[in-house]
Amino acid sequence: MILVYYSIDPMNAAAMSGNFVAIFSFVFSSIAGISEIYVGQSNGKKSYSDLAVPVWQMIYFSLIGFIILFPFGYFTEYINLLPSYCEKEGIDYQKPLIYLASLPAIKVAFASFFIGQGKTRIIAYTVLLGAVSNIILDILFIFGYKNLISEMGCKGAAIATILAEVVQILVLALVFFNKNNRLRYKTTSNIKFNKEIFKGCIKLGYPMSAGRIFELLA
């Protein structure tokens, strides 16, 4: 909506590129979301010290995603399907987003810790904060602000999206690592790699991930 006020072509470029980026992002976010099942199971069994284990596995999975996605981001201008009239704006938009397409999965991993316990209020507040942050940052980075921030159009919209994700991750991480959660749920001590849970999340999550990809391609 904000890009519409900037220019129609960048808006079209962002809309088309957004679907392309979503394919990469959904792969990691869908799988990371499975961790809430493990959190819920441990919470139901009152094994509170195990709640953080699946969260950490999916954080590791998301970090591995940065490595996997690097070549896609680096060569994105050769794999884009954008029409020539908005190709430059589309590449400016999708390149940074593909590099960091697994970033939302870190947010999903942290969120699973709370969702698995039925503590959804913090998620609602975080999403609202992310949306407001994204709107403000979009205006600043798309149009620029005086001599402090350059006008960046589509690229600015991508940067705003990334920063809004970072804001949400930081909020969830602050609560995840607070004193109560550190003591009760061992959120800073149960950080070892757990091969069984790591593979379990991927096994359960990839069918949903594949389904969402087919929906986007349909």
Short mmCIF file of C-alpha atoms in Angstrom, two decimals:
data_model
loop_
_atom_site.label_atom_id
_atom_site.label_comp_id
_atom_site.label_asym_id
_atom_site.label_seq_id
_atom_site.Cartn_x
_atom_site.Cartn_y
_atom_site.Cartn_z
CA MET A 1 0.00 0.00 0.00
CA ILE A 2 2.80 2.41 0.87
CA LEU A 3 4.65 1.55 -2.35
CA VAL A 4 1.53 2.50 -4.32
CA TYR A 5 1.99 6.09 -3.15
CA TYR A 6 5.63 5.89 -4.19
CA SER A 7 5.18 4.37 -7.67
CA ILE A 8 3.08 1.69 -9.35
CA ASP A 9 6.00 -0.20 -10.93
CA PRO A 10 7.87 -0.77 -7.63
CA MET A 11 4.59 -1.89 -6.06
CA ASN A 12 4.08 -4.46 -8.84
CA ALA A 13 7.70 -5.55 -8.52
CA ALA A 14 7.37 -6.04 -4.76
CA ALA A 15 4.10 -7.97 -5.12
CA MET A 16 5.57 -10.38 -7.67
CA SER A 17 8.90 -10.72 -5.90
CA GLY A 18 7.14 -11.24 -2.58
CA ASN A 19 5.57 -14.46 -3.85
CA PHE A 20 8.97 -15.66 -5.02
CA VAL A 21 10.58 -14.88 -1.66
CA ALA A 22 7.69 -16.52 0.21
CA ILE A 23 8.58 -19.87 -1.34
CA PHE A 24 11.97 -19.80 0.42
CA SER A 25 10.62 -18.35 3.64
CA PHE A 26 7.74 -20.82 4.02
CA VAL A 27 10.10 -23.79 3.76
CA PHE A 28 11.90 -22.77 6.93
CA SER A 29 9.00 -21.20 8.83
CA SER A 30 6.69 -24.20 8.31
CA ILE A 31 9.29 -26.62 9.61
CA ALA A 32 10.31 -24.37 12.52
CA GLY A 33 6.66 -24.12 13.57
CA ILE A 34 6.57 -27.86 14.31
CA SER A 35 8.68 -27.19 17.40
CA GLU A 36 5.53 -26.00 19.20
CA ILE A 37 4.29 -29.62 19.16
CA TYR A 38 7.36 -30.73 21.10
CA VAL A 39 7.03 -27.77 23.45
CA GLY A 40 3.38 -28.64 24.06
CA GLN A 41 4.21 -32.29 24.75
CA SER A 42 6.91 -31.40 27.29
CA ASN A 43 4.64 -28.83 28.89
CA GLY A 44 1.84 -31.40 29.18
CA LYS A 45 4.20 -33.87 30.86
CA LYS A 46 5.44 -31.08 33.14
CA SER A 47 8.97 -31.64 31.84
CA TYR A 48 9.59 -27.92 32.00
CA SER A 49 13.35 -28.17 31.64
CA ASP A 50 12.84 -29.69 28.16
CA LEU A 51 10.69 -26.89 26.72
CA ALA A 52 13.63 -24.95 25.29
CA VAL A 53 15.23 -27.92 23.53
CA PRO A 54 13.06 -27.92 20.35
CA VAL A 55 13.27 -24.13 20.20
CA TRP A 56 17.06 -24.28 20.01
CA GLN A 57 16.96 -27.03 17.37
CA MET A 58 14.88 -24.85 15.07
CA ILE A 59 17.07 -21.82 15.74
CA TYR A 60 20.00 -23.94 14.53
CA PHE A 61 17.92 -25.03 11.54
CA SER A 62 17.20 -21.39 10.71
CA LEU A 63 20.87 -20.45 10.97
CA ILE A 64 21.78 -23.29 8.60
CA GLY A 65 19.23 -21.72 6.26
CA PHE A 66 21.41 -18.62 5.84
CA ILE A 67 24.13 -20.82 4.35
CA ILE A 68 21.70 -22.72 2.11
CA LEU A 69 20.06 -19.53 0.85
CA PHE A 70 23.24 -17.57 0.15
CA PRO A 71 23.68 -18.83 -3.44
CA PHE A 72 20.00 -18.17 -4.20
CA GLY A 73 20.38 -14.59 -3.00
CA TYR A 74 23.69 -14.09 -4.76
CA PHE A 75 22.38 -15.30 -8.12
CA THR A 76 18.83 -14.01 -7.72
CA GLU A 77 19.00 -11.82 -10.83
CA TYR A 78 19.48 -14.98 -12.91
CA ILE A 79 16.54 -16.89 -11.44
CA ASN A 80 13.92 -14.15 -11.24
CA LEU A 81 10.75 -14.34 -13.38
CA LEU A 82 9.99 -10.63 -13.40
CA PRO A 83 8.93 -8.70 -16.52
CA SER A 84 11.55 -6.31 -17.84
CA TYR A 85 9.68 -3.12 -16.85
CA CYS A 86 10.07 -3.86 -13.12
CA GLU A 87 13.05 -6.19 -13.10
CA LYS A 88 15.48 -3.81 -11.40
CA GLU A 89 13.06 -2.87 -8.61
CA GLY A 90 12.10 -6.52 -8.13
CA ILE A 91 15.69 -7.66 -7.79
CA ASP A 92 16.41 -4.82 -5.33
CA TYR A 93 13.47 -6.05 -3.28
CA GLN A 94 13.98 -9.80 -3.39
CA LYS A 95 17.76 -10.03 -3.11
CA PRO A 96 18.11 -9.03 0.58
CA LEU A 97 14.92 -10.90 1.46
CA ILE A 98 16.19 -14.15 -0.06
CA TYR A 99 19.51 -13.82 1.76
CA LEU A 100 17.53 -13.62 5.02
CA ALA A 101 14.51 -15.76 4.09
CA SER A 102 15.10 -18.06 7.06
CA LEU A 103 15.05 -15.11 9.50
CA PRO A 104 11.27 -15.41 10.12
CA ALA A 105 11.87 -19.04 11.14
CA ILE A 106 13.89 -17.80 14.14
CA LYS A 107 10.85 -15.75 15.16
CA VAL A 108 8.63 -18.81 14.69
CA ALA A 109 11.01 -20.92 16.80
CA PHE A 110 10.89 -18.42 19.68
CA ALA A 111 7.11 -18.08 19.29
CA SER A 112 6.67 -21.86 19.55
CA PHE A 113 7.99 -21.71 23.12
CA PHE A 114 5.02 -19.56 24.12
CA ILE A 115 2.39 -21.09 21.83
CA GLY A 116 3.22 -24.58 23.11
CA GLN A 117 2.37 -23.35 26.62
CA GLY A 118 -0.78 -21.54 25.52
CA LYS A 119 0.78 -18.13 26.21
CA THR A 120 -0.40 -16.38 23.07
CA ARG A 121 -0.76 -12.84 24.38
CA ILE A 122 2.96 -12.12 23.95
CA ILE A 123 2.67 -13.32 20.33
CA ALA A 124 -0.22 -10.96 19.61
CA TYR A 125 1.64 -7.99 21.09
CA THR A 126 4.81 -8.88 19.19
CA VAL A 127 3.00 -9.20 15.85
CA LEU A 128 1.27 -5.86 16.43
CA LEU A 129 4.61 -4.21 17.26
CA GLY A 130 6.15 -5.76 14.14
CA ALA A 131 3.34 -4.43 11.94
CA VAL A 132 3.58 -0.92 13.33
CA SER A 133 7.38 -0.99 13.04
CA ASN A 134 7.11 -2.16 9.45
CA ILE A 135 4.74 0.68 8.51
CA ILE A 136 6.96 3.35 10.08
CA LEU A 137 10.15 1.91 8.62
CA ASP A 138 8.52 1.52 5.19
CA ILE A 139 7.70 5.23 5.09
CA LEU A 140 11.21 6.18 6.21
CA PHE A 141 13.14 3.88 3.89
CA ILE A 142 10.92 3.99 0.81
CA PHE A 143 10.60 7.78 0.65
CA GLY A 144 13.68 8.72 2.67
CA TYR A 145 13.84 11.26 5.44
CA LYS A 146 15.50 14.64 4.84
CA ASN A 147 19.27 14.16 4.61
CA LEU A 148 19.36 11.37 7.19
CA ILE A 149 17.88 8.47 5.20
CA SER A 150 18.15 8.14 1.42
CA GLU A 151 15.13 7.40 -0.74
CA MET A 152 15.36 3.67 -1.56
CA GLY A 153 12.01 2.62 -3.01
CA CYS A 154 11.68 -1.18 -3.28
CA LYS A 155 14.99 -1.82 -1.59
CA GLY A 156 13.83 0.33 1.33
CA ALA A 157 10.66 -1.76 1.61
CA ALA A 158 12.77 -4.92 1.86
CA ILE A 159 15.02 -3.39 4.51
CA ALA A 160 11.95 -2.29 6.50
CA THR A 161 10.55 -5.83 6.36
CA ILE A 162 13.83 -7.30 7.62
CA LEU A 163 14.15 -4.78 10.44
CA ALA A 164 10.54 -5.39 11.50
CA GLU A 165 11.33 -9.10 11.72
CA VAL A 166 14.41 -8.32 13.82
CA VAL A 167 12.29 -6.21 16.19
CA GLN A 168 9.91 -9.14 16.74
CA ILE A 169 12.77 -11.58 17.26
CA LEU A 170 14.39 -9.30 19.83
CA VAL A 171 11.15 -8.90 21.79
CA LEU A 172 10.51 -12.65 21.89
CA ALA A 173 14.16 -13.35 22.71
CA LEU A 174 14.11 -10.89 25.62
CA VAL A 175 11.17 -12.72 27.16
CA PHE A 176 12.58 -16.16 26.29
CA PHE A 177 15.82 -15.29 28.09
CA ASN A 178 14.31 -13.47 31.07
CA LYS A 179 15.22 -14.62 34.58
CA ASN A 180 12.05 -16.63 35.19
CA ASN A 181 12.40 -18.59 31.95
CA ARG A 182 16.13 -19.12 32.47
CA LEU A 183 15.51 -20.64 35.90
CA ARG A 184 12.31 -22.58 35.28
CA TYR A 185 12.69 -23.66 31.66
CA LYS A 186 16.49 -23.69 31.32
CA THR A 187 16.35 -21.54 28.19
CA THR A 188 20.08 -20.80 28.31
CA SER A 189 21.38 -24.19 29.42
CA ASN A 190 19.49 -26.67 27.20
CA ILE A 191 21.19 -25.49 24.03
CA LYS A 192 22.84 -28.71 22.88
CA PHE A 193 22.09 -30.07 19.44
CA ASN A 194 19.45 -32.82 19.66
CA LYS A 195 19.54 -34.93 16.52
CA GLU A 196 16.26 -36.73 17.26
CA ILE A 197 14.17 -33.59 17.74
CA PHE A 198 15.94 -31.78 14.88
CA LYS A 199 15.11 -34.60 12.46
CA GLY A 200 11.62 -34.99 13.94
CA CYS A 201 10.72 -31.36 13.23
CA ILE A 202 11.93 -31.64 9.65
CA LYS A 203 10.09 -34.94 9.12
CA LEU A 204 6.82 -33.56 10.43
CA GLY A 205 7.22 -30.13 8.86
CA TYR A 206 8.27 -30.77 5.28
CA PRO A 207 4.86 -32.03 4.02
CA MET A 208 3.21 -28.81 5.23
CA SER A 209 6.07 -26.82 3.76
CA ALA A 210 5.70 -28.56 0.39
CA GLY A 211 1.94 -27.98 0.45
CA ARG A 212 2.34 -24.25 0.96
CA ILE A 213 4.85 -24.06 -1.85
CA PHE A 214 2.42 -25.76 -4.24
CA GLU A 215 -0.28 -23.30 -3.15
CA LEU A 216 1.99 -20.39 -4.04
CA LEU A 217 2.92 -21.91 -7.39
CA ALA A 218 -0.68 -22.77 -8.30
#
